[in-house]
mmCIF file of C-alpha atoms in Angstrom:
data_model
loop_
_atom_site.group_PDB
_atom_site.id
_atom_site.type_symbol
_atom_site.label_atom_id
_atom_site.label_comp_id
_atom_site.label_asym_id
_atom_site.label_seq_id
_atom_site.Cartn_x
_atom_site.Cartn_y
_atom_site.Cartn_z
ATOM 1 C CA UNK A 1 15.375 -7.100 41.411
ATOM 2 C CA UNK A 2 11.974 -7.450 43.687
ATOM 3 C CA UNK A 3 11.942 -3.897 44.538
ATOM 4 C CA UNK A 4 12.946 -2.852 40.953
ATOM 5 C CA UNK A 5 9.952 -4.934 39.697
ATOM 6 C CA UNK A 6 7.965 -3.138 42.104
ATOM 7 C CA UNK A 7 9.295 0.440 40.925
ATOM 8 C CA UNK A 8 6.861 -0.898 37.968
ATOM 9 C CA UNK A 9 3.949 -2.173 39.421
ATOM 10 C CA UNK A 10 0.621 -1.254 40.371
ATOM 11 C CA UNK A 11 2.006 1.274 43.146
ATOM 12 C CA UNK A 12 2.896 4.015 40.703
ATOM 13 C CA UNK A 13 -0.134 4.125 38.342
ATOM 14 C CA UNK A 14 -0.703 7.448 36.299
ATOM 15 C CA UNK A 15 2.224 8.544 38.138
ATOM 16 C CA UNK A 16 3.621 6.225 35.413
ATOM 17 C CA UNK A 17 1.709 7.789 32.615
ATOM 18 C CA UNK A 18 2.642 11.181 33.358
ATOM 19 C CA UNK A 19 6.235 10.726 34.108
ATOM 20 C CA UNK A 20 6.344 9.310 30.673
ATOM 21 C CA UNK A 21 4.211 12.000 29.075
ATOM 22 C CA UNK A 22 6.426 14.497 30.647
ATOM 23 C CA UNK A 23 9.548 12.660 28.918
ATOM 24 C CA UNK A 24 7.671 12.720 25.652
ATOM 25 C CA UNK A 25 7.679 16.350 26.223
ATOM 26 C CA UNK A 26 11.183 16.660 27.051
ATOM 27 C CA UNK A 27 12.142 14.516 24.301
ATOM 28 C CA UNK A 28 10.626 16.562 21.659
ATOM 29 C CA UNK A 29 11.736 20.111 23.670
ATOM 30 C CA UNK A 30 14.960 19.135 23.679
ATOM 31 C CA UNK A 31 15.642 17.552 19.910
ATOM 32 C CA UNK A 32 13.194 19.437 18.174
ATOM 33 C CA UNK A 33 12.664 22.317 19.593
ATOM 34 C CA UNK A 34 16.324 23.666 20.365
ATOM 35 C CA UNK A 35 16.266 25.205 16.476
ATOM 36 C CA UNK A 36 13.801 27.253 14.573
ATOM 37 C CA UNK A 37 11.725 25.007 12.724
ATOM 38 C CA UNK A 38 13.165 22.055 14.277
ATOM 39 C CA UNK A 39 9.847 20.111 14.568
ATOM 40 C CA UNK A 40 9.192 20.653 11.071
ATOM 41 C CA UNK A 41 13.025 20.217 10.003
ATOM 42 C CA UNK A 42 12.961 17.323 11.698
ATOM 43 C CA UNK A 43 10.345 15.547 9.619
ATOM 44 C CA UNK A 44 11.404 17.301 6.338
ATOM 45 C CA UNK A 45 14.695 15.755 6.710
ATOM 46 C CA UNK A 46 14.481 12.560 6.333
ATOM 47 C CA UNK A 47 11.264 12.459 3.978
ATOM 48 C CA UNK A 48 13.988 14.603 1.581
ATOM 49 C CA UNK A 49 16.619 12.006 1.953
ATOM 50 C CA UNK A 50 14.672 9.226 1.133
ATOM 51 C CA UNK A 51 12.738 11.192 -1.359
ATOM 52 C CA UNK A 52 16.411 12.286 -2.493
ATOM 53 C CA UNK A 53 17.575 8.880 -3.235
ATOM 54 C CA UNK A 54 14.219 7.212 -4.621
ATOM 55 C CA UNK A 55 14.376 9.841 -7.462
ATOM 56 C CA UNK A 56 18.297 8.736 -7.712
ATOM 57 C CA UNK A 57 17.439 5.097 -8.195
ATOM 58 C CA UNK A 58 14.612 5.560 -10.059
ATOM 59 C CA UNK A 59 16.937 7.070 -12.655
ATOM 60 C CA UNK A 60 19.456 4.649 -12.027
ATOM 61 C CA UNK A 61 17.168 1.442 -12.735
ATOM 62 C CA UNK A 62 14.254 1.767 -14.748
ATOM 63 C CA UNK A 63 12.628 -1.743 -14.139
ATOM 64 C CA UNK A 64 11.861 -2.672 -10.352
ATOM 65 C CA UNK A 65 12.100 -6.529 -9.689
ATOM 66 C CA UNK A 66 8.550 -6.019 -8.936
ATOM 67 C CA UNK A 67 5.782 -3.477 -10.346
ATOM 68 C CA UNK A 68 6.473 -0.689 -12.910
ATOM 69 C CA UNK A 69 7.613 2.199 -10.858
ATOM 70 C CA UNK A 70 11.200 1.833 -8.798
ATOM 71 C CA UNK A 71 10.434 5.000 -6.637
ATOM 72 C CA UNK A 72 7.645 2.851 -4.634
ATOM 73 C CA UNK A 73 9.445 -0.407 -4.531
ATOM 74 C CA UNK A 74 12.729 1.736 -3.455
ATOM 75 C CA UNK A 75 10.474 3.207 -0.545
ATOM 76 C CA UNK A 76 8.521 -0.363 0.446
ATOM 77 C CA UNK A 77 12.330 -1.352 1.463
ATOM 78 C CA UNK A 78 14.197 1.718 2.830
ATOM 79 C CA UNK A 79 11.101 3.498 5.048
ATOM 80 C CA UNK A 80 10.642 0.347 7.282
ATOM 81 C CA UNK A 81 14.566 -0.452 7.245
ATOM 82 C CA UNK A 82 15.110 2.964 8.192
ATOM 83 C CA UNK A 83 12.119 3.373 10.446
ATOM 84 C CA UNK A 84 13.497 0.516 12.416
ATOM 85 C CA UNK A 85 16.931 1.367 12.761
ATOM 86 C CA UNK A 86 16.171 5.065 13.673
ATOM 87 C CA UNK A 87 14.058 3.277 16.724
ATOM 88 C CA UNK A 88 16.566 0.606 17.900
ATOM 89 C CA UNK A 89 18.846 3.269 18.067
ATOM 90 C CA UNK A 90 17.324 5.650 19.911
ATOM 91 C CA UNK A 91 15.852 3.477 22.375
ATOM 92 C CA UNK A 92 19.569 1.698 22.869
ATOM 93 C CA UNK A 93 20.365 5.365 24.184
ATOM 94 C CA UNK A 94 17.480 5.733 26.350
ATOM 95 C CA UNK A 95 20.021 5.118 29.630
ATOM 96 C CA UNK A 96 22.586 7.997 28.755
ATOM 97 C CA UNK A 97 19.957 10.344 27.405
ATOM 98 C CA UNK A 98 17.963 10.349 30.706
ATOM 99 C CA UNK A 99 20.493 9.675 32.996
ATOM 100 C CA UNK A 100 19.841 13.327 34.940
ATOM 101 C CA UNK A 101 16.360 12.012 35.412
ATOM 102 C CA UNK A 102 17.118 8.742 36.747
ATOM 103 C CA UNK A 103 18.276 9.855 40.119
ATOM 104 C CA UNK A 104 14.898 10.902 41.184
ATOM 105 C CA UNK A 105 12.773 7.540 42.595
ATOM 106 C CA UNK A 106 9.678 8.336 40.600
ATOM 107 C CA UNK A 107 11.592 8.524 37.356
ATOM 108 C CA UNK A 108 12.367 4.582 36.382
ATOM 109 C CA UNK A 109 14.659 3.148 32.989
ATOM 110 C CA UNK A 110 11.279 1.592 31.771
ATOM 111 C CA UNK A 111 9.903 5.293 31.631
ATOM 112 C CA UNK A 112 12.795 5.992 29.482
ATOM 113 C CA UNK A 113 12.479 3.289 27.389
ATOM 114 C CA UNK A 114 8.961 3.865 26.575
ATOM 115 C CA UNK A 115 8.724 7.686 25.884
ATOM 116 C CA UNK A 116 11.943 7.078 23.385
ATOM 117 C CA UNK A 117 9.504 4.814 21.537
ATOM 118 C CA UNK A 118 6.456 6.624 21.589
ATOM 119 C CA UNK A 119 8.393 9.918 20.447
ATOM 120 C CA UNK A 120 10.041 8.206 17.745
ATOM 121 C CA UNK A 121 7.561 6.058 16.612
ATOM 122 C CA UNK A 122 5.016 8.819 16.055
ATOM 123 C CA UNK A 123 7.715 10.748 13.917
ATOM 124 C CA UNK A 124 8.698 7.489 12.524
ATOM 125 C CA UNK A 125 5.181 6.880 10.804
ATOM 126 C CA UNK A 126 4.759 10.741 10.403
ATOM 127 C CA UNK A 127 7.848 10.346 7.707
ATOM 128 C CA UNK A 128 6.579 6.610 6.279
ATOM 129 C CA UNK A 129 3.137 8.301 5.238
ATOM 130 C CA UNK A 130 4.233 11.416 3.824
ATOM 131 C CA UNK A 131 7.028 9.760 1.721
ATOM 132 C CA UNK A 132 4.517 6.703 0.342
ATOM 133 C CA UNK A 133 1.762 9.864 -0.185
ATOM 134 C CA UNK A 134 4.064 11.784 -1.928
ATOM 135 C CA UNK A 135 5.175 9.170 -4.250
ATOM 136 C CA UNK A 136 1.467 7.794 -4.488
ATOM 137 C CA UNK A 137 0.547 11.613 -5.694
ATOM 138 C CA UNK A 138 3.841 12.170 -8.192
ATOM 139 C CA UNK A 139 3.628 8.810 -9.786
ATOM 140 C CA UNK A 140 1.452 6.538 -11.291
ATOM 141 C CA UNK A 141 2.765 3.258 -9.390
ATOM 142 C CA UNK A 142 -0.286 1.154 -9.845
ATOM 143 C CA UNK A 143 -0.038 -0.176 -6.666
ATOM 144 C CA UNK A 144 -2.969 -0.614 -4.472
ATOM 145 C CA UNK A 145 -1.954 0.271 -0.911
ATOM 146 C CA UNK A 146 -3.753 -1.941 1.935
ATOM 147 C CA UNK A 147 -3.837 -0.117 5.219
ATOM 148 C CA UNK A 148 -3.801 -2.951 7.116
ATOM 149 C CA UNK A 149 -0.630 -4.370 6.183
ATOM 150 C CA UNK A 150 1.263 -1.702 5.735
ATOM 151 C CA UNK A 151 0.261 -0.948 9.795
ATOM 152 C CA UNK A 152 1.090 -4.674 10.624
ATOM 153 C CA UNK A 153 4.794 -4.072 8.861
ATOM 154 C CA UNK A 154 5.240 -1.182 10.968
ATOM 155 C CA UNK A 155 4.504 -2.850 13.646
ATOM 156 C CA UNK A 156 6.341 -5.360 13.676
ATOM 157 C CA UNK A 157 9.609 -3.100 12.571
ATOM 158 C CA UNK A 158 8.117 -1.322 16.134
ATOM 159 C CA UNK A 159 8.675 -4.201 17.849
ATOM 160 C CA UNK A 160 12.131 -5.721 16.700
ATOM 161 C CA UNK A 161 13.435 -2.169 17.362
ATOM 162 C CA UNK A 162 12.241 -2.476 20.696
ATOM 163 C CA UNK A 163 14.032 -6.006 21.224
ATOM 164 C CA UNK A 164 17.027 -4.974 19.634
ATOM 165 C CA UNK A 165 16.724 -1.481 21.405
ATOM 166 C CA UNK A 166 16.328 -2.850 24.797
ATOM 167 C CA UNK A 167 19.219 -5.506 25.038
ATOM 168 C CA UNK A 168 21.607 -2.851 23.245
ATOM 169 C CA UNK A 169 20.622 -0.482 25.954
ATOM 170 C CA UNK A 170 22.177 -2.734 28.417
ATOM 171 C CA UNK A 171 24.773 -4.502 26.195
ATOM 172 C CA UNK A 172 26.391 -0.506 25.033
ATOM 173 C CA UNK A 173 27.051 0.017 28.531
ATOM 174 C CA UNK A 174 27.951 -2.872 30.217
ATOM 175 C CA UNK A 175 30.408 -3.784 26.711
ATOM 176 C CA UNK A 176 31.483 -0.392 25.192
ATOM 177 C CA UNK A 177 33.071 -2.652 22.554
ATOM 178 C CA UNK A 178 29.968 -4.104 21.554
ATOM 179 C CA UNK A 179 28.528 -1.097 19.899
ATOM 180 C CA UNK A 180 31.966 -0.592 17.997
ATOM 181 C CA UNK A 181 30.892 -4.225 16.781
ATOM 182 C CA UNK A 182 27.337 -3.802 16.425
ATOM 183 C CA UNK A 183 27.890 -1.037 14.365
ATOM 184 C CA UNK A 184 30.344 -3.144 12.508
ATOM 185 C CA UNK A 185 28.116 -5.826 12.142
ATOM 186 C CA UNK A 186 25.287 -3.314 10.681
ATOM 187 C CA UNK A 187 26.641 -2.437 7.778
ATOM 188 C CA UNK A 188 25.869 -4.962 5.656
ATOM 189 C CA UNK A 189 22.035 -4.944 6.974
ATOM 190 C CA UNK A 190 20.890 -2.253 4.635
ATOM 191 C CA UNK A 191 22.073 -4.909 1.629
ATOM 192 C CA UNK A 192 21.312 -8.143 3.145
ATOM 193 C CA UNK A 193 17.027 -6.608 4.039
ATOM 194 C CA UNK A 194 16.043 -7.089 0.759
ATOM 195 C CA UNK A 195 15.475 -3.406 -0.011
ATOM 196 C CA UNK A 196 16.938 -3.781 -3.584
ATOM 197 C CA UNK A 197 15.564 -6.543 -4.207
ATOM 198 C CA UNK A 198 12.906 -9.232 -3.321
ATOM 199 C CA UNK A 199 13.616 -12.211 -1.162
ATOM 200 C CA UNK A 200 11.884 -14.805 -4.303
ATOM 201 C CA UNK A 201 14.463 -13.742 -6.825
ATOM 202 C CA UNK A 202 17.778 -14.982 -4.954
ATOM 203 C CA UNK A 203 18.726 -18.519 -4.811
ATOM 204 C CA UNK A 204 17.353 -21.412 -2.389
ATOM 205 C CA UNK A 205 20.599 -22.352 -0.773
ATOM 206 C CA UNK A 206 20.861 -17.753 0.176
ATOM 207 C CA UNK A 207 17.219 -18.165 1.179
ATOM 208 C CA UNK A 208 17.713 -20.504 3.727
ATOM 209 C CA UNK A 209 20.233 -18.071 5.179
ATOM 210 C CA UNK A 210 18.533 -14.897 4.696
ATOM 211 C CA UNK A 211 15.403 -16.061 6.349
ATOM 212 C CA UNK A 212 16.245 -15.410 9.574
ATOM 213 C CA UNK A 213 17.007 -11.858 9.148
ATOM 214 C CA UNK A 214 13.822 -10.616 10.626
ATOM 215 C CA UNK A 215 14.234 -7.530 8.186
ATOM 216 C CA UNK A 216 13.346 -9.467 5.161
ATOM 217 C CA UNK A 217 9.990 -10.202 6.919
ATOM 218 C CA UNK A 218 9.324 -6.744 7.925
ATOM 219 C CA UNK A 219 9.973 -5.396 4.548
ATOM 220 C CA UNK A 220 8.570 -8.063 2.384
ATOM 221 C CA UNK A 221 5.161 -7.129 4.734
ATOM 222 C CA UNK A 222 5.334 -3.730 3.708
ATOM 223 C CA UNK A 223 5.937 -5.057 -0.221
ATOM 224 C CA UNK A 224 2.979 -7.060 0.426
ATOM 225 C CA UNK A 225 1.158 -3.961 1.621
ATOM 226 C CA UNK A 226 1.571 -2.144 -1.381
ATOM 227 C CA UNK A 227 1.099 -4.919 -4.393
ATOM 228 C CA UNK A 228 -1.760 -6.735 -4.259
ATOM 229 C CA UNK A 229 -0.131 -9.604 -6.823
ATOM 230 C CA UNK A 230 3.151 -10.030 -4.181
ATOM 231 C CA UNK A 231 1.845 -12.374 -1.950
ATOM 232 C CA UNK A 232 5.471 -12.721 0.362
ATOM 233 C CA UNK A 233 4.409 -16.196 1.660
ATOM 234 C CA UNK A 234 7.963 -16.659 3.198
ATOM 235 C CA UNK A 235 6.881 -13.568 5.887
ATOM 236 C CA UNK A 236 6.435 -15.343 8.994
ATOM 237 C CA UNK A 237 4.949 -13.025 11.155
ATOM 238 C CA UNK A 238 4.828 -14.924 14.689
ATOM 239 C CA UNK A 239 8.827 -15.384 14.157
ATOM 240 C CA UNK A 240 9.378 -11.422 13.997
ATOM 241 C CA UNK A 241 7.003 -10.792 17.105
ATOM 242 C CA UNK A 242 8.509 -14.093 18.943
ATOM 243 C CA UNK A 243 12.053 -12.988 18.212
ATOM 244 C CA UNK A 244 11.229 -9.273 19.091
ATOM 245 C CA UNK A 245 9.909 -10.864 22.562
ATOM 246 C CA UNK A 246 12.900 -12.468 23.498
ATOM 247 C CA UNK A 247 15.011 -9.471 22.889
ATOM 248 C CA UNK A 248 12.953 -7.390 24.851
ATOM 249 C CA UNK A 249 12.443 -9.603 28.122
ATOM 250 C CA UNK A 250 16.010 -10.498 27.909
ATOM 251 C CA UNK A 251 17.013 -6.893 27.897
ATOM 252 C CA UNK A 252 14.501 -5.956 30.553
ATOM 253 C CA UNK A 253 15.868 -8.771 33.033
ATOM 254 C CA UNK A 254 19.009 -7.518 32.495
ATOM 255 C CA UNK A 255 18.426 -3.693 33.341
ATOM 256 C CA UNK A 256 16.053 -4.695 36.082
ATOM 257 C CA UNK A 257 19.347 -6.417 37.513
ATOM 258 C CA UNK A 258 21.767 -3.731 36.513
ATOM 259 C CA UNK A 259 20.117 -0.680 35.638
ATOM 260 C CA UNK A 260 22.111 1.188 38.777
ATOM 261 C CA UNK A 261 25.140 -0.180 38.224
ATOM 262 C CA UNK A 262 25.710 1.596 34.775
ATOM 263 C CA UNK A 263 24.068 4.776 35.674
ATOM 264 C CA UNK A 264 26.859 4.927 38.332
ATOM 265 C CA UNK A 265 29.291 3.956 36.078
ATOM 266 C CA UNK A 266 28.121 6.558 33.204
#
């Protein structure tokens, strides 16, 4: 573990920084840039989706539990839900994706790890602001988007995907059952996040439960991004970043300790 911890010290420097810059590179090479189009494909695709479905609800129900236009509240749930789960998933594959890599010394799992998240964040945001712009230009949602908060949601999605992200990257490979499970255990998520609806209209004794679903904080951030009369006092803020924490060390110990056991097991 000593020399593993070193791998990540001081010694390595901007050899660190452009090891991971050239896995940026590869990253976006390699799933973007395999197709005609692909780096614009890959952006349009998922802003159509979710534009897809916002018109489809917006049909469907034509009073939000909040504000006047369901298209905006639709998007304050399912951009950061999705914008997290897209992460944690990528970054739980960071191991198998870079495994070719790995066997050189000045390659390390923590360079994977990061250049997954930078790649994927920056297209992550890319596809939050042009869906909120989009739906800020084709409807009158008389919301009044703050900046600030909408970057502090997205941060903090960043972060739990990185917890979550890290400690499935060792978990899918040391327990090929668990991501059976975890995927399992997932599908509720999208229902259970609040993204239908907000977390003050559902009863106390659900509350108590539903609080600790670090989702309902992230989105109920972004919700309190967008409408200046939602105040979301039940977002705790130092719980999503503390939790996120946790994750993440707690994954990192454990692929500092047996990071070379599953490569050579892959």
């Amino acid at each position: 573990m000593t020399e593993s911890l070193q791998a990540l010290g001081p010694t390595r420097r901007f050899a660190t920084l452009r090891t991971i810059g050239a896995l940026v590179l590869r990253e976006m090479a390699t799933t973007y840039g395999r197709t005609p189009g692909g780096y614009l494909w890959a952006i349009l695709e998922p802003v159509g989706g979710v534009a897809l479905l916002t018109i489809i609800f917006a049909f469907t129900f034509s009073s939000p539990p909040i504000g006047t236009n369901f298209a905006i509240f639709y998007a304050t749930g399912v951009i950061p839900f999705m914008f997290y789960n897209d992460l944690a998933q990528k970054i739980s594959q960071s191991l198998a994706y870079s495994r070719p890599l790995l066997v050189y010394p000045a390659v390390t799992f923590f360079d994977a790890l990061i250049a997954r998240l930078i790649t994927n964040t920056l297209s992550g945001v890319l596809v939050a602001f042009l869906v909120f712009m989009g739906i800020e230009i084709s409807f009158d949602t008389q919301t009044q988007p703050k900046l600030s908060q909408i970057a502090l949601s997205l941060s903090m999605a960043t972060m739990l995907a990185l917890g979550v992200g890290t400690l499935n990257c060792y978990l899918f490979h040391a327990f090929p059952l668990w991501q059976k499970v975890w995927g399992i255990l997932n599908r509720p998520l999208f229902i259970m996040s609040c993204v239908f609806f907000v977390f003050d209209s559902i009863s106390k004794a659900f509350q108590e439960w539903l609080w600790y679903n670090p989702l309902v904080h992230v989105i109920g951030q972004m919700r309190h991004g967008f409408y200046s009369s939602y105040h979301a006092d039940y977002v705790d803020v130092i719980y999503v970043f503390a939790l996120s924490l946790v994750l993440f060390t707690t994954g990192l110990a454990l692929l500092l300790r047996y990071h070379r056991d599953l490569l050579s097991e892959m």
